[in-house]
Structures are given as C-alpha cells and as structure tokens.
Amino acid sequence: QVRLVESGGGLVQPGGSLRLSCAASGSIFRINAMRWHRQAPGRQRELVADISTGGNTNYKDSVKGRFTISRDNAKNTVYLQMNSLKPEDTAVYYCNFHLWGPGRGNYDGWGQGTQVTVSS
C-alpha cells in the first residue's frame, strides 16, 4: 500500500507564493511520472504540471512562468513552487504519482488534496 501526503496549502494574497509538497511512503518499487492536479469549486479536475523520471516537465498554459514542479527521487517527493498567485489559482490541489509494482504493474496513487486560496 502506498500513501501520498500533501502539505503546504493555505491562504495567500494575490501576487504571493506557496510551495506544495507531496511525499510517498509505503511499499514503493518505482515511481514514474509525478503530477499536480487541481479542482476549483464547480469545475472539473485539471492537470497543472507533471514531471518525468528524467526531469522533463510540462505545464498548463495558464501557470507557465509562475509555477515550477520538481522532484526529489531519494525522498519520493514532488514539489510545486507557485509564484505570482492569482485568485483563479484557488482550488484544491492533488498530487498524483504513476507507480509500478511487481504483480500489480502500473497504477496511480493520489493524495488527499490541499486547499490553496488566493484572496485579499
């Protein structure tokens, strides 16, 4: 069983910064891609950023230049540095790991979500 625990959410003023973290624990054999998603009230969950095992990154257009995703493989942790935050970034943010395990193959793990609120 793999558990993903997020931290770092909160309330911030427009233009401010937050850093989200998501650490995996448990029976981990291999973590492939790591991703951050978000879901605002009344809207569908959307992919914000992802990072491959080799460090290649992709971002949703609206966060390019403001958000940075990174990973620490030794700690099984992914980060999301969010700068120049806007009210429209307000959402619950979820981490998602694409994992592999013997006898199980490829599967996805999800964090519980952390609230980010951007408001003055």
Tab-separated table of N, CA and C in Angstrom:
chain	number	residue	atom	x	y	z
A	1	GLN	N	0.840	-1.180	0.000
A	1	GLN	CA	0.000	0.000	0.000
A	1	GLN	C	0.884	1.241	0.000
A	2	VAL	N	0.584	2.185	-0.892
A	2	VAL	CA	1.336	3.439	-0.992
A	2	VAL	C	0.446	4.570	-0.511
A	3	ARG	N	1.036	5.421	0.289
A	3	ARG	CA	0.308	6.579	0.814
A	3	ARG	C	0.992	7.862	0.366
A	4	LEU	N	0.197	8.828	-0.124
A	4	LEU	CA	0.710	10.122	-0.547
A	4	LEU	C	0.162	11.184	0.399
A	5	VAL	N	1.044	11.966	0.972
A	5	VAL	CA	0.649	13.001	1.917
A	5	VAL	C	1.132	14.359	1.424
A	6	GLU	N	0.181	15.279	1.271
A	6	GLU	CA	0.480	16.621	0.785
A	6	GLU	C	0.580	17.598	1.945
A	7	SER	N	1.305	18.685	1.692
A	7	SER	CA	1.395	19.767	2.666
A	7	SER	C	1.714	21.061	1.938
A	8	GLY	N	1.501	22.181	2.625
A	8	GLY	CA	1.919	23.467	2.089
A	8	GLY	C	0.814	24.377	1.594
A	9	GLY	N	-0.417	23.912	1.594
A	9	GLY	CA	-1.503	24.772	1.150
A	9	GLY	C	-1.811	25.854	2.183
A	10	GLY	N	-2.703	26.774	1.804
A	10	GLY	CA	-3.097	27.822	2.732
A	10	GLY	C	-3.703	29.001	2.025
A	11	LEU	N	-3.804	30.100	2.782
A	11	LEU	CA	-4.355	31.352	2.266
A	11	LEU	C	-3.214	32.310	1.962
A	12	VAL	N	-3.259	32.905	0.776
A	12	VAL	CA	-2.200	33.831	0.373
A	12	VAL	C	-2.837	34.965	-0.417
A	13	GLN	N	-2.240	36.139	-0.346
A	13	GLN	CA	-2.736	37.287	-1.107
A	13	GLN	C	-2.316	37.182	-2.562
A	14	PRO	N	-3.057	37.808	-3.456
A	14	PRO	CA	-2.643	37.832	-4.864
A	14	PRO	C	-1.215	38.360	-5.003
A	15	GLY	N	-0.453	37.679	-5.866
A	15	GLY	CA	0.953	38.026	-6.035
A	15	GLY	C	1.887	37.272	-5.117
A	16	GLY	N	1.327	36.559	-4.151
A	16	GLY	CA	2.139	35.827	-3.197
A	16	GLY	C	2.593	34.472	-3.721
A	17	SER	N	3.265	33.737	-2.841
A	17	SER	CA	3.843	32.445	-3.207
A	17	SER	C	3.484	31.380	-2.180
A	18	LEU	N	3.407	30.150	-2.662
A	18	LEU	CA	3.261	28.976	-1.812
A	18	LEU	C	4.084	27.847	-2.417
A	19	ARG	N	4.507	26.930	-1.557
A	19	ARG	CA	5.210	25.737	-2.025
A	19	ARG	C	4.484	24.509	-1.499
A	20	LEU	N	3.991	23.694	-2.408
A	20	LEU	CA	3.336	22.449	-2.047
A	20	LEU	C	4.342	21.300	-2.092
A	21	SER	N	4.149	20.357	-1.184
A	21	SER	CA	4.962	19.143	-1.163
A	21	SER	C	4.049	17.934	-1.124
A	22	CYS	N	4.526	16.831	-1.669
A	22	CYS	CA	3.781	15.571	-1.622
A	22	CYS	C	4.792	14.446	-1.495
A	23	ALA	N	4.726	13.718	-0.398
A	23	ALA	CA	5.658	12.639	-0.131
A	23	ALA	C	4.936	11.297	-0.137
A	24	ALA	N	5.558	10.321	-0.762
A	24	ALA	CA	5.001	8.974	-0.818
A	24	ALA	C	5.701	8.073	0.187
A	25	SER	N	4.935	7.182	0.794
A	25	SER	CA	5.501	6.213	1.724
A	25	SER	C	4.785	4.890	1.532
A	26	GLY	N	5.407	3.817	2.071
A	26	GLY	CA	4.803	2.502	1.933
A	26	GLY	C	5.643	1.604	1.039
A	27	SER	N	4.981	0.646	0.408
A	27	SER	CA	5.656	-0.336	-0.437
A	27	SER	C	5.874	0.248	-1.832
A	28	ILE	N	6.938	1.021	-1.962
A	28	ILE	CA	7.228	1.704	-3.224
A	28	ILE	C	8.329	0.964	-3.960
A	29	PHE	N	8.046	0.567	-5.200
A	29	PHE	CA	9.061	-0.080	-6.031
A	29	PHE	C	9.599	0.889	-7.074
A	30	ARG	N	8.708	1.559	-7.777
A	30	ARG	CA	9.157	2.531	-8.760
A	30	ARG	C	8.088	3.600	-8.940
A	31	ILE	N	8.556	4.856	-8.945
A	31	ILE	CA	7.672	5.979	-9.252
A	31	ILE	C	8.062	6.510	-10.611
A	32	ASN	N	7.133	6.565	-11.515
A	32	ASN	CA	7.406	7.106	-12.843
A	32	ASN	C	7.040	8.596	-12.824
A	33	ALA	N	6.036	8.988	-13.560
A	33	ALA	CA	5.671	10.409	-13.590
A	33	ALA	C	5.058	10.851	-12.266
A	34	MET	N	5.301	12.102	-11.948
A	34	MET	CA	4.672	12.744	-10.799
A	34	MET	C	3.885	13.934	-11.328
A	35	ARG	N	2.698	14.149	-10.814
A	35	ARG	CA	1.821	15.187	-11.343
A	35	ARG	C	1.136	15.969	-10.222
A	36	TRP	N	0.763	17.193	-10.545
A	36	TRP	CA	-0.114	18.001	-9.704
A	36	TRP	C	-1.372	18.331	-10.515
A	37	HIS	N	-2.524	18.104	-9.897
A	37	HIS	CA	-3.812	18.465	-10.464
A	37	HIS	C	-4.473	19.466	-9.519
A	38	ARG	N	-5.505	20.129	-9.996
A	38	ARG	CA	-6.294	20.981	-9.112
A	38	ARG	C	-7.761	20.939	-9.518
A	39	GLN	N	-8.614	21.228	-8.542
A	39	GLN	CA	-10.049	21.267	-8.803
A	39	GLN	C	-10.659	22.436	-8.052
A	40	ALA	N	-11.212	23.371	-8.815
A	40	ALA	CA	-11.895	24.516	-8.245
A	40	ALA	C	-13.370	24.174	-8.066
A	41	PRO	N	-14.059	24.867	-7.171
A	41	PRO	CA	-15.481	24.571	-6.942
A	41	PRO	C	-16.280	24.667	-8.231
A	42	GLY	N	-17.086	23.634	-8.501
A	42	GLY	CA	-17.939	23.628	-9.678
A	42	GLY	C	-17.231	23.347	-10.984
A	43	ARG	N	-15.947	22.992	-10.907
A	43	ARG	CA	-15.186	22.747	-12.123
A	43	ARG	C	-14.570	21.350	-12.080
A	44	GLN	N	-14.172	20.879	-13.261
A	44	GLN	CA	-13.540	19.569	-13.345
A	44	GLN	C	-12.087	19.650	-12.876
A	45	ARG	N	-11.579	18.517	-12.407
A	45	ARG	CA	-10.177	18.452	-12.038
A	45	ARG	C	-9.326	18.617	-13.293
A	46	GLU	N	-8.238	19.379	-13.171
A	46	GLU	CA	-7.379	19.621	-14.321
A	46	GLU	C	-5.916	19.398	-13.955
A	47	LEU	N	-5.143	18.985	-14.953
A	47	LEU	CA	-3.717	18.774	-14.771
A	47	LEU	C	-3.006	20.115	-14.789
A	48	VAL	N	-2.197	20.356	-13.780
A	48	VAL	CA	-1.469	21.622	-13.670
A	48	VAL	C	-0.039	21.460	-14.182
A	49	ALA	N	0.637	20.398	-13.743
A	49	ALA	CA	2.036	20.196	-14.120
A	49	ALA	C	2.401	18.738	-13.923
A	50	ASP	N	3.381	18.280	-14.696
A	50	ASP	CA	3.906	16.939	-14.488
A	50	ASP	C	5.402	16.921	-14.740
A	51	ILE	N	6.048	15.904	-14.159
A	51	ILE	CA	7.496	15.762	-14.304
A	51	ILE	C	7.820	14.283	-14.466
A	52	SER	N	8.666	13.983	-15.442
A	52	SER	CA	9.027	12.596	-15.727
A	52	SER	C	10.173	12.155	-14.827
A	53	THR	N	10.519	10.869	-14.925
A	53	THR	CA	11.639	10.368	-14.136
A	53	THR	C	12.938	11.065	-14.535
A	54	GLY	N	13.010	11.491	-15.774
A	54	GLY	CA	14.210	12.168	-16.247
A	54	GLY	C	14.222	13.655	-15.999
A	55	GLY	N	13.146	14.168	-15.422
A	55	GLY	CA	13.097	15.592	-15.101
A	55	GLY	C	12.439	16.466	-16.148
A	56	ASN	N	11.895	15.864	-17.200
A	56	ASN	CA	11.174	16.669	-18.186
A	56	ASN	C	9.846	17.136	-17.598
A	57	THR	N	9.510	18.388	-17.852
A	57	THR	CA	8.323	18.986	-17.235
A	57	THR	C	7.343	19.509	-18.282
A	58	ASN	N	6.088	19.533	-17.900
A	58	ASN	CA	5.028	20.121	-18.712
A	58	ASN	C	4.102	20.905	-17.794
A	59	TYR	N	3.553	21.993	-18.334
A	59	TYR	CA	2.707	22.865	-17.528
A	59	TYR	C	1.443	23.258	-18.276
A	60	LYS	N	0.389	23.457	-17.526
A	60	LYS	CA	-0.822	24.065	-18.071
A	60	LYS	C	-0.453	25.492	-18.496
A	61	ASP	N	-0.999	25.930	-19.617
A	61	ASP	CA	-0.602	27.228	-20.170
A	61	ASP	C	-0.747	28.364	-19.164
A	62	SER	N	-1.808	28.348	-18.399
A	62	SER	CA	-2.094	29.478	-17.505
A	62	SER	C	-1.117	29.589	-16.329
A	63	VAL	N	-0.308	28.553	-16.101
A	63	VAL	CA	0.641	28.611	-14.976
A	63	VAL	C	2.087	28.682	-15.447
A	64	LYS	N	2.309	28.596	-16.725
A	64	LYS	CA	3.682	28.653	-17.247
A	64	LYS	C	4.349	29.967	-16.837
A	65	GLY	N	5.597	29.849	-16.390
A	65	GLY	CA	6.332	31.027	-15.959
A	65	GLY	C	6.060	31.422	-14.515
A	66	ARG	N	5.035	30.825	-13.898
A	66	ARG	CA	4.718	31.156	-12.494
A	66	ARG	C	4.904	29.950	-11.568
A	67	PHE	N	4.625	28.759	-12.071
A	67	PHE	CA	4.733	27.534	-11.270
A	67	PHE	C	5.943	26.728	-11.722
A	68	THR	N	6.574	26.047	-10.769
A	68	THR	CA	7.688	25.160	-11.073
A	68	THR	C	7.502	23.845	-10.335
A	69	ILE	N	7.498	22.758	-11.090
A	69	ILE	CA	7.414	21.430	-10.493
A	69	ILE	C	8.810	20.839	-10.415
A	70	SER	N	9.100	20.140	-9.321
A	70	SER	CA	10.396	19.480	-9.165
A	70	SER	C	10.192	18.212	-8.338
A	71	ARG	N	11.206	17.362	-8.343
A	71	ARG	CA	11.088	16.105	-7.607
A	71	ARG	C	12.400	15.759	-6.945
A	72	ASP	N	12.297	15.049	-5.818
A	72	ASP	CA	13.448	14.511	-5.114
A	72	ASP	C	13.230	13.008	-5.042
A	73	ASN	N	13.884	12.279	-5.922
A	73	ASN	CA	13.645	10.837	-6.010
A	73	ASN	C	14.102	10.102	-4.746
A	74	ALA	N	15.133	10.597	-4.106
A	74	ALA	CA	15.622	9.947	-2.883
A	74	ALA	C	14.594	10.030	-1.763
A	75	LYS	N	13.754	11.060	-1.817
A	75	LYS	CA	12.737	11.256	-0.779
A	75	LYS	C	11.332	10.888	-1.260
A	76	ASN	N	11.232	10.401	-2.503
A	76	ASN	CA	9.912	10.069	-3.079
A	76	ASN	C	8.950	11.249	-2.927
A	77	THR	N	9.436	12.421	-3.257
A	77	THR	CA	8.679	13.650	-3.021
A	77	THR	C	8.637	14.510	-4.283
A	78	VAL	N	7.489	15.127	-4.493
A	78	VAL	CA	7.331	16.095	-5.565
A	78	VAL	C	6.937	17.434	-4.946
A	79	TYR	N	7.379	18.517	-5.576
A	79	TYR	CA	7.104	19.862	-5.093
A	79	TYR	C	6.422	20.675	-6.193
A	80	LEU	N	5.687	21.682	-5.757
A	80	LEU	CA	5.130	22.653	-6.698
A	80	LEU	C	5.339	24.038	-6.098
A	81	GLN	N	6.278	24.762	-6.676
A	81	GLN	CA	6.524	26.142	-6.258
A	81	GLN	C	5.586	27.031	-7.065
A	82	MET	N	4.758	27.778	-6.368
A	82	MET	CA	3.763	28.624	-7.030
A	82	MET	C	4.040	30.079	-6.687
A	83	ASN	N	4.378	30.864	-7.695
A	83	ASN	CA	4.661	32.286	-7.523
A	83	ASN	C	3.632	33.117	-8.271
A	84	SER	N	3.589	34.395	-7.943
A	84	SER	CA	2.660	35.318	-8.608
A	84	SER	C	1.246	34.753	-8.641
A	85	LEU	N	0.792	34.277	-7.518
A	85	LEU	CA	-0.507	33.613	-7.463
A	85	LEU	C	-1.648	34.576	-7.754
A	86	LYS	N	-2.674	34.039	-8.407
A	86	LYS	CA	-3.849	34.809	-8.806
A	86	LYS	C	-5.096	34.190	-8.158
A	87	PRO	N	-6.152	34.969	-7.995
A	87	PRO	CA	-7.380	34.400	-7.432
A	87	PRO	C	-7.873	33.170	-8.201
A	88	GLU	N	-7.664	33.132	-9.508
A	88	GLU	CA	-8.111	31.986	-10.294
A	88	GLU	C	-7.294	30.724	-10.055
A	89	ASP	N	-6.219	30.831	-9.276
A	89	ASP	CA	-5.466	29.636	-8.885
A	89	ASP	C	-6.095	28.952	-7.668
A	90	THR	N	-7.098	29.573	-7.082
A	90	THR	CA	-7.773	28.995	-5.927
A	90	THR	C	-8.403	27.657	-6.291
A	91	ALA	N	-8.045	26.618	-5.533
A	91	ALA	CA	-8.532	25.271	-5.810
A	91	ALA	C	-7.987	24.321	-4.751
A	92	VAL	N	-8.485	23.101	-4.775
A	92	VAL	CA	-7.851	22.015	-4.030
A	92	VAL	C	-6.829	21.384	-4.961
A	93	TYR	N	-5.602	21.271	-4.481
A	93	TYR	CA	-4.510	20.721	-5.274
A	93	TYR	C	-4.231	19.293	-4.834
A	94	TYR	N	-4.113	18.408	-5.822
A	94	TYR	CA	-3.890	16.980	-5.580
A	94	TYR	C	-2.593	16.536	-6.247
A	95	CYS	N	-1.794	15.772	-5.542
A	95	CYS	CA	-0.655	15.139	-6.197
A	95	CYS	C	-1.088	13.753	-6.682
A	96	ASN	N	-0.409	13.296	-7.704
A	96	ASN	CA	-0.737	12.025	-8.356
A	96	ASN	C	0.568	11.414	-8.839
A	97	PHE	N	0.860	10.210	-8.384
A	97	PHE	CA	2.065	9.503	-8.806
A	97	PHE	C	1.663	8.325	-9.692
A	98	HIS	N	2.400	8.147	-10.769
A	98	HIS	CA	2.232	6.968	-11.624
A	98	HIS	C	3.293	5.964	-11.194
A	99	LEU	N	2.847	4.859	-10.606
A	99	LEU	CA	3.771	3.929	-9.972
A	99	LEU	C	3.782	2.586	-10.699
A	100	TRP	N	4.777	1.794	-10.329
A	100	TRP	CA	4.837	0.410	-10.814
A	100	TRP	C	5.183	-0.481	-9.640
A	101	GLY	N	4.520	-1.643	-9.581
A	101	GLY	CA	4.823	-2.608	-8.545
A	101	GLY	C	4.770	-4.026	-9.086
A	102	PRO	N	5.588	-4.958	-8.545
A	102	PRO	CA	5.568	-6.344	-9.024
A	102	PRO	C	4.228	-7.001	-8.742
A	103	GLY	N	3.721	-7.681	-9.766
A	103	GLY	CA	2.433	-8.326	-9.616
A	103	GLY	C	1.252	-7.398	-9.792
A	104	ARG	N	1.540	-6.116	-9.790
A	104	ARG	CA	0.461	-5.128	-9.925
A	104	ARG	C	0.590	-4.352	-11.217
A	105	GLY	N	1.823	-4.184	-11.686
A	105	GLY	CA	2.034	-3.398	-12.884
A	105	GLY	C	1.920	-1.917	-12.599
A	106	ASN	N	1.465	-1.167	-13.604
A	106	ASN	CA	1.317	0.272	-13.471
A	106	ASN	C	0.020	0.624	-12.746
A	107	TYR	N	0.097	1.587	-11.858
A	107	TYR	CA	-1.101	2.064	-11.167
A	107	TYR	C	-0.879	3.483	-10.692
A	108	ASP	N	-1.949	4.145	-10.325
A	108	ASP	CA	-1.885	5.537	-9.881
A	108	ASP	C	-2.180	5.658	-8.397
A	109	GLY	N	-1.448	6.549	-7.746
A	109	GLY	CA	-1.717	6.909	-6.357
A	109	GLY	C	-2.088	8.379	-6.277
A	110	TRP	N	-2.963	8.714	-5.335
A	110	TRP	CA	-3.438	10.091	-5.182
A	110	TRP	C	-3.296	10.565	-3.745
A	111	GLY	N	-2.983	11.847	-3.622
A	111	GLY	CA	-3.002	12.463	-2.306
A	111	GLY	C	-4.414	12.863	-1.922
A	112	GLN	N	-4.547	13.335	-0.691
A	112	GLN	CA	-5.868	13.668	-0.158
A	112	GLN	C	-6.320	15.068	-0.573
A	113	GLY	N	-5.413	15.860	-1.078
A	113	GLY	CA	-5.742	17.220	-1.510
A	113	GLY	C	-5.380	18.245	-0.457
A	114	THR	N	-4.948	19.409	-0.915
A	114	THR	CA	-4.639	20.519	-0.014
A	114	THR	C	-5.235	21.794	-0.607
A	115	GLN	N	-5.882	22.582	0.240
A	115	GLN	CA	-6.578	23.771	-0.231
A	115	GLN	C	-5.608	24.926	-0.420
A	116	VAL	N	-5.701	25.564	-1.578
A	116	VAL	CA	-4.970	26.800	-1.852
A	116	VAL	C	-6.008	27.883	-2.138
A	117	THR	N	-5.957	28.946	-1.353
A	117	THR	CA	-6.883	30.065	-1.529
A	117	THR	C	-6.095	31.340	-1.743
A	118	VAL	N	-6.368	32.002	-2.856
A	118	VAL	CA	-5.695	33.254	-3.191
A	118	VAL	C	-6.728	34.369	-3.109
A	119	SER	N	-6.579	35.209	-2.095
A	119	SER	CA	-7.581	36.245	-1.854
A	119	SER	C	-6.983	37.375	-1.019
A	120	SER	N	-7.461	38.573	-1.276
A	120	SER	CA	-7.032	39.715	-0.466
A	120	SER	C	-8.008	39.943	0.680
